Short mmCIF file of C-alpha atoms and ligand atoms in Angstrom, two decimals:
data_model
loop_
_atom_site.label_atom_id
_atom_site.label_comp_id
_atom_site.label_asym_id
_atom_site.label_seq_id
_atom_site.Cartn_x
_atom_site.Cartn_y
_atom_site.Cartn_z
CA MET A 1 -15.01 20.91 -22.04
CA ALA A 2 -11.27 21.20 -20.71
CA THR A 3 -8.69 18.66 -21.92
CA SER A 4 -6.52 16.85 -19.85
CA ALA A 5 -3.62 19.19 -21.18
CA GLU A 6 -5.65 22.27 -20.51
CA LEU A 7 -6.28 21.11 -16.89
CA HIS A 8 -2.69 19.97 -16.28
CA ALA A 9 -1.57 23.41 -17.28
CA ARG A 10 -3.92 24.98 -14.78
CA ARG A 11 -2.92 22.55 -12.15
CA MET A 12 0.78 23.30 -12.49
CA THR A 13 -0.50 27.03 -11.72
CA ALA A 14 -2.86 26.34 -8.77
CA VAL A 15 -1.43 23.28 -7.14
CA PRO A 16 1.95 23.00 -5.47
CA ARG A 17 4.59 20.89 -7.27
CA GLY A 18 5.30 18.95 -4.33
CA ILE A 19 2.05 16.77 -5.02
CA GLY A 20 3.48 14.29 -7.38
CA HIS A 21 1.62 13.28 -10.64
CA ALA A 22 2.19 9.76 -12.01
CA THR A 23 0.29 10.71 -15.17
CA SER A 24 -1.26 13.95 -16.66
CA ILE A 25 -4.55 12.07 -17.43
CA TYR A 26 -7.63 13.94 -16.16
CA ALA A 27 -10.28 11.50 -14.86
CA LYS A 28 -13.88 12.01 -15.87
CA ARG A 29 -15.64 8.51 -14.87
CA ALA A 30 -14.50 5.06 -14.04
CA LYS A 31 -15.98 1.65 -13.99
CA ASN A 32 -14.43 -1.48 -12.41
CA ALA A 33 -10.72 -1.61 -13.76
CA GLU A 34 -11.38 1.06 -16.64
CA ILE A 35 -10.80 4.95 -16.47
CA TRP A 36 -12.28 7.54 -19.15
CA SER A 37 -10.39 10.79 -19.41
CA GLU A 38 -11.57 14.42 -19.80
CA ASP A 39 -10.72 13.73 -23.35
CA GLY A 40 -12.94 10.83 -23.92
CA LYS A 41 -10.03 8.48 -23.96
CA ARG A 42 -10.39 4.84 -22.41
CA TYR A 43 -7.56 3.71 -19.89
CA ILE A 44 -7.22 0.25 -18.40
CA ASP A 45 -6.25 1.17 -14.77
CA PHE A 46 -3.38 -1.06 -13.31
CA GLY A 47 -3.01 1.39 -10.43
CA ALA A 48 -6.35 1.22 -8.58
CA GLY A 49 -5.86 4.64 -7.22
CA ILE A 50 -2.58 3.10 -5.61
CA ALA A 51 -4.21 -0.09 -4.32
CA VAL A 52 -7.51 1.57 -3.14
CA VAL A 53 -10.21 0.11 -5.24
CA ASN A 54 -9.42 -3.44 -4.93
CA THR A 55 -13.18 -3.84 -5.38
CA GLY A 56 -13.00 -1.69 -8.60
CA HIS A 57 -14.44 1.66 -9.54
CA GLN A 58 -18.03 2.18 -8.81
CA HIS A 59 -18.87 -1.30 -7.47
CA PRO A 60 -22.84 -1.24 -7.42
CA ARG A 61 -22.92 -2.43 -3.84
CA ILE A 62 -20.58 0.15 -2.62
CA VAL A 63 -22.25 2.80 -4.53
CA ALA A 64 -25.65 1.78 -3.08
CA ALA A 65 -24.36 1.70 0.45
CA VAL A 66 -22.82 5.13 0.23
CA GLU A 67 -26.03 6.55 -1.11
CA GLU A 68 -28.12 4.87 1.42
CA GLN A 69 -25.96 6.39 4.24
CA MET A 70 -25.94 9.93 2.92
CA LYS A 71 -29.55 9.65 2.75
CA ALA A 72 -29.61 9.02 6.75
CA PHE A 73 -26.73 10.91 8.02
CA SER A 74 -23.22 12.02 6.71
CA HIS A 75 -21.64 13.09 9.90
CA VAL A 76 -22.53 13.13 13.55
CA CYS A 77 -18.74 12.36 15.15
CA PHE A 78 -18.44 9.27 16.48
CA GLN A 79 -17.41 10.86 19.98
CA VAL A 80 -20.56 12.66 20.19
CA THR A 81 -23.39 10.66 19.02
CA PRO A 82 -22.10 7.32 17.95
CA TYR A 83 -23.60 4.86 15.36
CA GLN A 84 -23.93 1.40 14.84
CA SER A 85 -22.01 0.69 11.58
CA TYR A 86 -18.72 1.84 13.31
CA VAL A 87 -19.30 -0.45 16.16
CA ARG A 88 -19.94 -3.21 13.62
CA LEU A 89 -17.13 -2.49 11.45
CA ALA A 90 -14.80 -2.93 14.66
CA GLU A 91 -16.25 -6.21 15.53
CA ARG A 92 -15.57 -7.41 11.63
CA LEU A 93 -12.10 -6.13 11.86
CA ASN A 94 -11.29 -7.51 15.28
CA ALA A 95 -12.48 -10.94 13.73
CA LEU A 96 -10.50 -10.65 10.58
CA ALA A 97 -7.11 -8.91 11.22
CA PRO A 98 -4.15 -11.17 12.36
CA VAL A 99 -3.99 -10.17 15.88
CA ALA A 100 -3.66 -12.95 18.59
CA GLY A 101 -6.36 -12.96 21.27
CA PRO A 102 -9.16 -10.50 21.79
CA ALA A 103 -8.53 -7.60 19.79
CA LYS A 104 -10.12 -3.89 19.59
CA THR A 105 -10.15 -1.45 16.67
CA MET A 106 -10.19 2.36 16.19
CA LEU A 107 -11.04 4.17 12.98
CA VAL A 108 -9.38 7.30 11.66
CA SER A 109 -9.20 8.53 7.85
CA THR A 110 -5.71 8.12 6.39
CA GLY A 111 -2.93 5.56 6.18
CA ALA A 112 -0.54 7.88 7.99
CA GLU A 113 -3.09 8.40 10.72
CA ALA A 114 -3.34 4.59 11.32
CA VAL A 115 0.46 4.61 11.44
CA GLU A 116 0.53 7.60 13.62
CA ASN A 117 -2.14 6.04 16.22
CA ALA A 118 -0.26 2.50 16.16
CA VAL A 119 2.81 4.18 17.44
CA LYS A 120 0.82 6.16 20.03
CA VAL A 121 -0.79 3.02 21.53
CA ALA A 122 2.29 1.11 21.57
CA ARG A 123 3.98 3.91 23.46
CA ALA A 124 1.34 4.27 25.73
CA TYR A 125 1.19 0.41 26.47
CA THR A 126 4.76 -0.07 26.86
CA GLY A 127 5.78 3.11 28.49
CA ARG A 128 8.86 3.01 26.02
CA PRO A 129 9.97 5.53 23.37
CA GLY A 130 11.80 3.82 20.77
CA ILE A 131 10.36 2.82 17.26
CA VAL A 132 12.19 0.66 14.62
CA SER A 133 11.45 0.68 11.04
CA PHE A 134 13.24 -0.37 7.82
CA SER A 135 15.22 0.97 4.90
CA GLY A 136 12.88 1.36 1.87
CA GLY A 137 9.82 1.42 3.96
CA PHE A 138 6.94 3.73 3.53
CA HIS A 139 4.50 4.68 6.29
CA GLY A 140 3.02 8.20 5.33
CA ARG A 141 3.65 11.85 4.99
CA THR A 142 2.85 12.98 8.46
CA LEU A 143 5.97 13.73 10.77
CA MET A 144 5.69 10.27 12.20
CA GLY A 145 5.19 8.72 9.08
CA MET A 146 7.94 10.51 7.40
CA ALA A 147 10.45 9.56 10.38
CA LEU A 148 9.63 5.99 10.19
CA THR A 149 9.80 5.99 6.21
CA GLY A 150 13.47 4.68 4.80
CA LYS A 151 13.55 6.87 1.77
CA VAL A 152 14.96 10.43 1.97
CA VAL A 153 14.03 11.84 -1.56
CA PRO A 154 11.18 12.55 -2.15
CA TYR A 155 9.60 11.84 1.07
CA LYS A 156 11.82 13.60 3.94
CA LYS A 157 14.07 15.93 2.16
CA GLY A 158 13.85 19.47 3.54
CA PHE A 159 10.87 18.57 6.22
CA GLY A 160 13.00 17.65 9.11
CA PRO A 161 13.73 17.53 12.23
CA PHE A 162 11.87 14.44 12.85
CA PRO A 163 10.69 13.07 15.89
CA PRO A 164 13.52 11.48 17.85
CA GLU A 165 14.12 8.05 18.96
CA ILE A 166 13.15 6.46 15.56
CA TYR A 167 15.70 3.71 14.22
CA ASN A 168 16.04 2.63 10.72
CA VAL A 169 17.42 -0.67 10.18
CA ALA A 170 18.47 -2.24 6.66
CA PHE A 171 15.49 -4.37 5.17
CA PRO A 172 15.95 -7.99 4.06
CA ASN A 173 16.15 -7.12 0.48
CA THR A 174 17.54 -10.34 -1.12
CA TYR A 175 17.56 -9.06 -4.62
CA HIS A 176 19.75 -5.98 -3.67
CA GLY A 177 22.08 -8.12 -1.47
CA VAL A 178 20.80 -7.89 1.96
CA SER A 179 19.72 -11.63 3.47
CA SER A 180 17.35 -11.88 6.41
CA GLU A 181 20.29 -12.83 8.76
CA GLU A 182 21.98 -9.59 7.78
CA SER A 183 19.01 -7.55 8.64
CA LEU A 184 18.43 -9.40 11.96
CA ALA A 185 22.09 -8.74 12.63
CA ALA A 186 21.69 -5.19 12.12
CA LEU A 187 18.81 -5.08 14.40
CA LYS A 188 20.58 -7.05 17.15
CA ALA A 189 23.64 -4.49 16.66
CA LEU A 190 21.05 -1.54 17.10
CA PHE A 191 19.95 -2.99 20.40
CA LYS A 192 23.80 -3.52 21.27
CA TYR A 193 25.33 -0.24 19.94
CA THR A 194 22.57 2.39 19.96
CA ALA A 195 19.31 1.85 22.16
CA ASP A 196 18.73 -1.14 24.42
CA ALA A 197 15.74 -3.32 23.42
CA SER A 198 14.22 -2.43 26.70
CA THR A 199 13.78 1.29 25.34
CA ILE A 200 12.05 0.02 22.13
CA ALA A 201 8.17 0.06 22.00
CA ALA A 202 7.48 -1.20 18.63
CA ILE A 203 8.96 -2.66 15.43
CA VAL A 204 6.81 -1.40 12.24
CA ILE A 205 7.27 -3.26 9.25
CA GLU A 206 5.11 -3.85 6.12
CA PRO A 207 4.89 -7.61 5.34
CA MET A 208 5.69 -6.64 1.76
CA GLN A 209 7.06 -3.20 0.94
CA GLY A 210 4.92 -1.09 -1.34
CA GLU A 211 6.48 2.44 -2.50
CA GLY A 212 9.79 0.85 -1.63
CA GLY A 213 9.61 -1.47 -4.52
CA PHE A 214 7.22 -4.27 -3.92
CA TYR A 215 9.93 -6.50 -2.28
CA VAL A 216 8.21 -9.40 -0.28
CA THR A 217 9.53 -9.45 3.13
CA PRO A 218 11.08 -12.97 3.65
CA PHE A 219 8.50 -15.31 5.81
CA ASP A 220 11.43 -16.57 7.90
CA PHE A 221 12.27 -12.92 8.59
CA LEU A 222 8.82 -11.90 9.69
CA ARG A 223 8.92 -15.27 11.93
CA ALA A 224 12.08 -14.21 13.37
CA LEU A 225 10.97 -10.69 14.07
CA ARG A 226 7.85 -12.07 15.86
CA ALA A 227 10.34 -14.09 18.10
CA LEU A 228 12.71 -11.18 18.74
CA CYS A 229 9.62 -9.02 19.82
CA ASP A 230 8.36 -11.57 22.05
CA GLU A 231 11.72 -11.96 23.79
CA HIS A 232 12.23 -8.41 24.40
CA GLY A 233 8.58 -7.27 25.15
CA ILE A 234 8.27 -5.26 21.84
CA LEU A 235 5.28 -4.90 20.02
CA LEU A 236 5.09 -5.72 16.29
CA ILE A 237 3.08 -3.36 14.26
CA ALA A 238 2.33 -4.69 10.83
CA ASP A 239 1.46 -1.85 8.04
CA GLU A 240 -0.79 -3.51 5.81
CA ILE A 241 -2.03 -0.30 4.55
CA GLN A 242 -1.04 -1.44 0.67
CA THR A 243 -0.90 -5.10 1.17
CA GLY A 244 -4.35 -5.42 2.99
CA PHE A 245 -7.92 -6.46 1.84
CA ALA A 246 -7.03 -9.51 -0.31
CA ARG A 247 -4.66 -7.65 -2.69
CA THR A 248 -1.95 -10.37 -1.87
CA GLY A 249 -4.18 -13.20 -2.23
CA LYS A 250 -5.13 -13.27 1.51
CA MET A 251 -6.93 -10.81 3.28
CA PHE A 252 -3.83 -9.72 5.04
CA ALA A 253 -0.36 -10.57 3.89
CA LEU A 254 0.78 -11.39 7.42
CA GLY A 255 -1.38 -14.49 6.75
CA HIS A 256 1.42 -15.80 4.09
CA ALA A 257 4.03 -16.02 6.98
CA GLY A 258 1.49 -17.40 9.62
CA ILE A 259 2.07 -15.00 12.25
CA LYS A 260 0.07 -12.42 14.26
CA ALA A 261 1.08 -8.78 14.86
CA ASP A 262 0.18 -6.74 17.99
CA VAL A 263 -1.12 -3.93 16.04
CA VAL A 264 -2.27 -3.87 12.37
CA ALA A 265 -2.52 -0.67 10.46
CA MET A 266 -4.72 -0.78 7.56
CA ALA A 267 -6.18 1.86 5.19
CA LYS A 268 -6.57 2.00 1.21
CA GLY A 269 -8.60 -1.35 0.12
CA LEU A 270 -10.80 -0.87 3.40
CA ALA A 271 -13.37 1.45 2.00
CA GLY A 272 -13.53 1.20 -1.84
CA GLY A 273 -12.12 4.77 -2.26
CA LEU A 274 -13.77 6.60 0.72
CA PRO A 275 -11.15 8.10 3.25
CA LEU A 276 -11.06 5.56 5.97
CA SER A 277 -8.23 3.68 7.87
CA ALA A 278 -8.09 1.64 11.02
CA ILE A 279 -5.88 0.16 13.48
CA THR A 280 -6.64 -3.13 15.10
CA GLY A 281 -4.63 -4.60 18.00
CA ARG A 282 -4.49 -6.68 21.22
CA ALA A 283 -7.21 -5.38 23.31
CA ASP A 284 -4.95 -4.70 26.06
CA VAL A 285 -2.44 -2.64 24.03
CA MET A 286 -5.39 -0.84 22.20
CA ASP A 287 -6.97 0.15 25.76
CA ALA A 288 -3.76 1.67 27.22
CA SER A 289 -4.36 5.23 25.92
CA ASN A 290 -6.46 7.42 28.21
CA PRO A 291 -10.20 8.06 27.16
CA GLY A 292 -10.03 11.28 24.45
CA GLY A 293 -6.44 10.37 23.72
CA LEU A 294 -7.36 8.92 20.66
CA GLY A 295 -10.04 9.78 17.59
CA GLY A 296 -10.66 12.77 15.60
CA THR A 297 -13.72 14.79 14.14
CA TYR A 298 -13.93 12.57 10.87
CA ALA A 299 -12.57 9.53 12.21
CA GLY A 300 -14.59 6.58 11.19
CA ASN A 301 -16.91 8.52 9.14
CA PRO A 302 -20.38 6.82 8.64
CA VAL A 303 -20.50 7.14 4.82
CA ALA A 304 -16.80 5.43 4.76
CA CYS A 305 -17.96 2.89 7.41
CA ALA A 306 -21.17 1.87 4.98
CA ALA A 307 -18.67 1.47 2.12
CA ALA A 308 -16.00 -0.52 4.15
CA HIS A 309 -19.12 -2.81 5.01
CA ALA A 310 -19.77 -3.15 1.35
CA VAL A 311 -16.20 -3.84 0.48
CA LEU A 312 -15.99 -6.67 3.07
CA ASP A 313 -18.99 -8.29 1.64
CA ALA A 314 -17.81 -7.89 -1.95
CA ILE A 315 -14.42 -9.46 -1.05
CA ALA A 316 -16.04 -12.38 0.63
CA GLU A 317 -19.13 -13.14 -2.03
CA GLU A 318 -16.70 -12.48 -4.95
CA LYS A 319 -13.83 -14.63 -3.57
CA LEU A 320 -11.51 -11.76 -4.21
CA CYS A 321 -8.59 -13.42 -2.42
CA GLU A 322 -8.78 -16.23 -5.04
CA ARG A 323 -9.30 -13.54 -7.94
CA ALA A 324 -6.00 -11.76 -6.63
CA ALA A 325 -4.01 -15.11 -6.83
CA ALA A 326 -5.44 -15.55 -10.35
CA ILE A 327 -4.86 -12.44 -11.66
CA GLY A 328 -1.33 -12.46 -10.07
CA LYS A 329 -0.52 -15.50 -12.03
CA ILE A 330 -1.56 -13.93 -15.50
CA ILE A 331 0.73 -10.97 -14.59
CA LEU A 332 3.73 -12.72 -13.38
CA ASP A 333 3.38 -15.62 -16.46
CA ARG A 334 3.64 -12.61 -18.70
CA CYS A 335 6.34 -11.01 -17.00
CA HIS A 336 8.43 -13.88 -16.90
CA HIS A 337 7.83 -14.08 -20.58
CA MET A 338 9.23 -10.71 -20.94
CA LYS A 339 12.20 -11.62 -18.95
CA GLY A 340 13.10 -14.48 -21.22
CA ARG A 341 12.67 -12.15 -24.25
CA SER A 342 16.48 -11.79 -25.37
CA ASN A 343 15.64 -8.61 -27.44
CA LEU A 344 14.46 -6.90 -24.42
CA ASN A 345 17.23 -7.48 -21.85
CA CYS A 346 16.07 -4.95 -19.31
CA VAL A 347 13.88 -7.19 -16.88
CA GLY A 348 15.90 -7.66 -14.01
CA ASP A 349 13.32 -9.22 -11.77
CA VAL A 350 9.82 -10.26 -11.56
CA ARG A 351 8.07 -10.75 -8.38
CA GLY A 352 4.88 -10.46 -6.54
CA LEU A 353 2.15 -11.81 -3.84
CA GLY A 354 -1.28 -12.64 -5.23
CA ALA A 355 -2.13 -9.35 -7.57
CA MET A 356 0.65 -7.28 -5.71
CA CYS A 357 3.04 -7.64 -8.61
CA ALA A 358 6.19 -5.86 -10.27
CA ILE A 359 8.97 -5.90 -12.72
CA GLU A 360 12.21 -4.33 -12.08
CA LEU A 361 13.70 -2.62 -14.83
CA VAL A 362 17.56 -2.63 -15.49
CA LYS A 363 19.98 -0.95 -17.88
CA ASP A 364 20.99 -4.41 -19.03
CA VAL A 365 20.44 -7.75 -17.42
CA SER A 366 24.28 -8.41 -16.96
CA GLY A 367 25.21 -5.13 -15.07
CA GLY A 368 21.72 -5.05 -13.20
CA GLU A 369 22.18 -0.98 -12.90
CA PRO A 370 18.57 0.36 -12.31
CA ALA A 371 16.74 1.98 -15.32
CA PRO A 372 14.75 5.02 -14.08
CA GLN A 373 14.73 6.59 -17.13
CA LEU A 374 13.23 3.68 -19.23
CA THR A 375 10.70 3.22 -16.62
CA GLN A 376 9.47 6.88 -16.99
CA THR A 377 9.35 6.34 -20.83
CA LEU A 378 7.53 3.12 -20.30
CA MET A 379 4.81 4.82 -17.96
CA LYS A 380 4.38 7.50 -20.77
CA VAL A 381 4.11 5.19 -23.67
CA ALA A 382 1.49 3.04 -21.62
CA ASN A 383 -0.33 6.12 -21.07
CA GLU A 384 -0.43 7.00 -24.76
CA ASN A 385 -1.33 3.21 -25.35
CA GLY A 386 -4.47 3.30 -22.95
CA LEU A 387 -2.95 1.99 -19.91
CA ILE A 388 -2.21 3.63 -16.49
CA LEU A 389 0.88 2.39 -14.51
CA LEU A 390 2.44 3.30 -11.25
CA SER A 391 6.21 3.04 -10.51
CA CYS A 392 7.84 2.55 -7.22
CA GLY A 393 11.25 1.64 -5.71
CA THR A 394 14.31 3.23 -4.03
CA TYR A 395 15.57 3.71 -7.55
CA GLY A 396 12.35 4.64 -9.34
CA ASN A 397 12.90 1.47 -11.70
CA VAL A 398 9.98 -0.76 -10.53
CA ILE A 399 6.66 -1.06 -12.14
CA ARG A 400 3.99 -2.22 -9.88
CA PHE A 401 0.96 -4.03 -11.00
CA LEU A 402 -2.03 -3.30 -9.11
CA PRO A 403 -5.32 -4.03 -11.02
CA PRO A 404 -8.45 -4.01 -9.20
CA LEU A 405 -9.38 -7.53 -7.99
CA THR A 406 -12.67 -7.43 -10.00
CA ALA A 407 -10.93 -7.09 -13.27
CA SER A 408 -11.77 -9.74 -15.58
CA ASP A 409 -9.13 -12.06 -16.98
CA ALA A 410 -9.71 -10.44 -20.39
CA ILE A 411 -9.09 -7.18 -19.23
CA VAL A 412 -5.95 -8.02 -17.30
CA ARG A 413 -4.71 -9.73 -20.41
CA GLU A 414 -5.70 -6.98 -22.65
CA GLY A 415 -3.78 -4.47 -20.05
CA MET A 416 -0.55 -7.10 -20.08
CA ASP A 417 -0.82 -6.91 -24.06
CA ILE A 418 -0.42 -3.16 -23.86
CA PHE A 419 2.34 -3.60 -21.22
CA GLU A 420 4.43 -5.64 -23.44
CA ALA A 421 4.05 -3.38 -26.56
CA SER A 422 4.66 -0.26 -24.39
CA LEU A 423 7.83 -1.83 -23.06
CA THR A 424 9.07 -3.02 -26.56
CA GLU A 425 8.56 0.58 -27.79
CA ALA A 426 10.09 2.26 -24.80
CA VAL A 427 13.21 0.09 -25.08
CA ALA A 428 13.16 0.90 -28.90
CA ARG A 429 12.83 4.74 -27.99
CA ALA A 430 15.90 4.34 -25.43
CA GLY A 431 17.92 3.23 -28.34
C1 PLP B 1 2.43 0.95 3.56
C2 PLP B 1 2.10 2.33 3.56
N1 PLP B 1 1.87 2.72 4.79
C3 PLP B 1 1.43 4.25 4.78
C4 PLP B 1 0.79 4.61 3.65
C5 PLP B 1 0.18 6.07 3.73
O1 PLP B 1 -1.25 6.03 3.71
P1 PLP B 1 -1.76 7.66 3.25
O2 PLP B 1 -1.39 7.90 1.95
O3 PLP B 1 -3.27 7.11 3.21
O4 PLP B 1 -1.58 8.27 4.45
C6 PLP B 1 0.86 4.29 2.45
C7 PLP B 1 0.38 4.87 1.35
O5 PLP B 1 1.02 4.54 0.09
C8 PLP B 1 1.58 2.80 2.46
O6 PLP B 1 1.73 2.27 1.11
#
């Protein structure tokens, strides 16, 4: 039996270093919110495979659906011999996604691919080239995904040139001193000085930034964006890849702002760990592309579709939106308690929507300087203590909490106990 340490050494030889590693824990098996490593050690999973297994690891319903589909067929290609589960999933997403009027859905495999296709349909519909995105935003690792992403290291450095006609505007991040008004002014300045609004096909935004640092996009800003898009005939693309599928306490985070998008990109939580993504958009927008212009060999794989149906059933029956709100409350209450602890003095901010929560670590609370080193130490100590954590943020100083929504209160509390003990230890180690 190979240990995690041995496997990690082999990995460093066999796999390129460009593929990051948040931990060096090698998974052997997983169940709901727990993972057991090759070394036989148990971990509480506060990462959910980066917001993917909202329905927990090995949800019995998903496992059964996948097994049944595997016995029937695993691939025939939807463009060749279509199948019912794709069509039914499109119907279900058309009914669920925050899109105004009749909707249509296409399925692909990854988040980045969903974003690529959202841009394609927006350009085909409007006949315009320009796309606007925001600083700190993350939209994937393909060329268009990178171009839209508002963080250079590690996502863009060395990978250019990027597609032209992409404009990045300051995200309304009040914690870091950018108000909604300032961000709107930056957008209007872009239209005035750089690219006329009539050349912009779409504005792409995460309703809550994920990789960028778990900053909730102010709801007033989202509403103002909707109005601005309507005024100029620009499409609003909501990237709900990380926020979707009950994570924020609503099926989609846009629901918190009470607005609809023209196209919604989704992935991650959609299929409980199988590679499936989707874009759901206004039917007229989705129909603008020529037949054959959209799709892909594996797009809408039937095993992944079967898993997605089981996920949607589980979200509804197990009331996972409500669970997200309850889990988020446990996490945020505990983080606020840590913020109040004078002997920690490193919790700069605590925030979240539903079970998409974060704590931002600083060198000391009065100065507010980001503490990426402390964050790294904390992640390592948490691993030693049996907890898997993920970081994020422009300065690498944010811990994001993403437990499966099927986790019990007891597991979430146990994870938070480990978290607080690990933070205390990390602060002590930092001296
Ligand atoms: C908001 C957002 N968009 C796009 C992506 C890219 O998804 P994928 O890694 O599946 O290509 C991610 C992945 O983290 C994401 O969080």
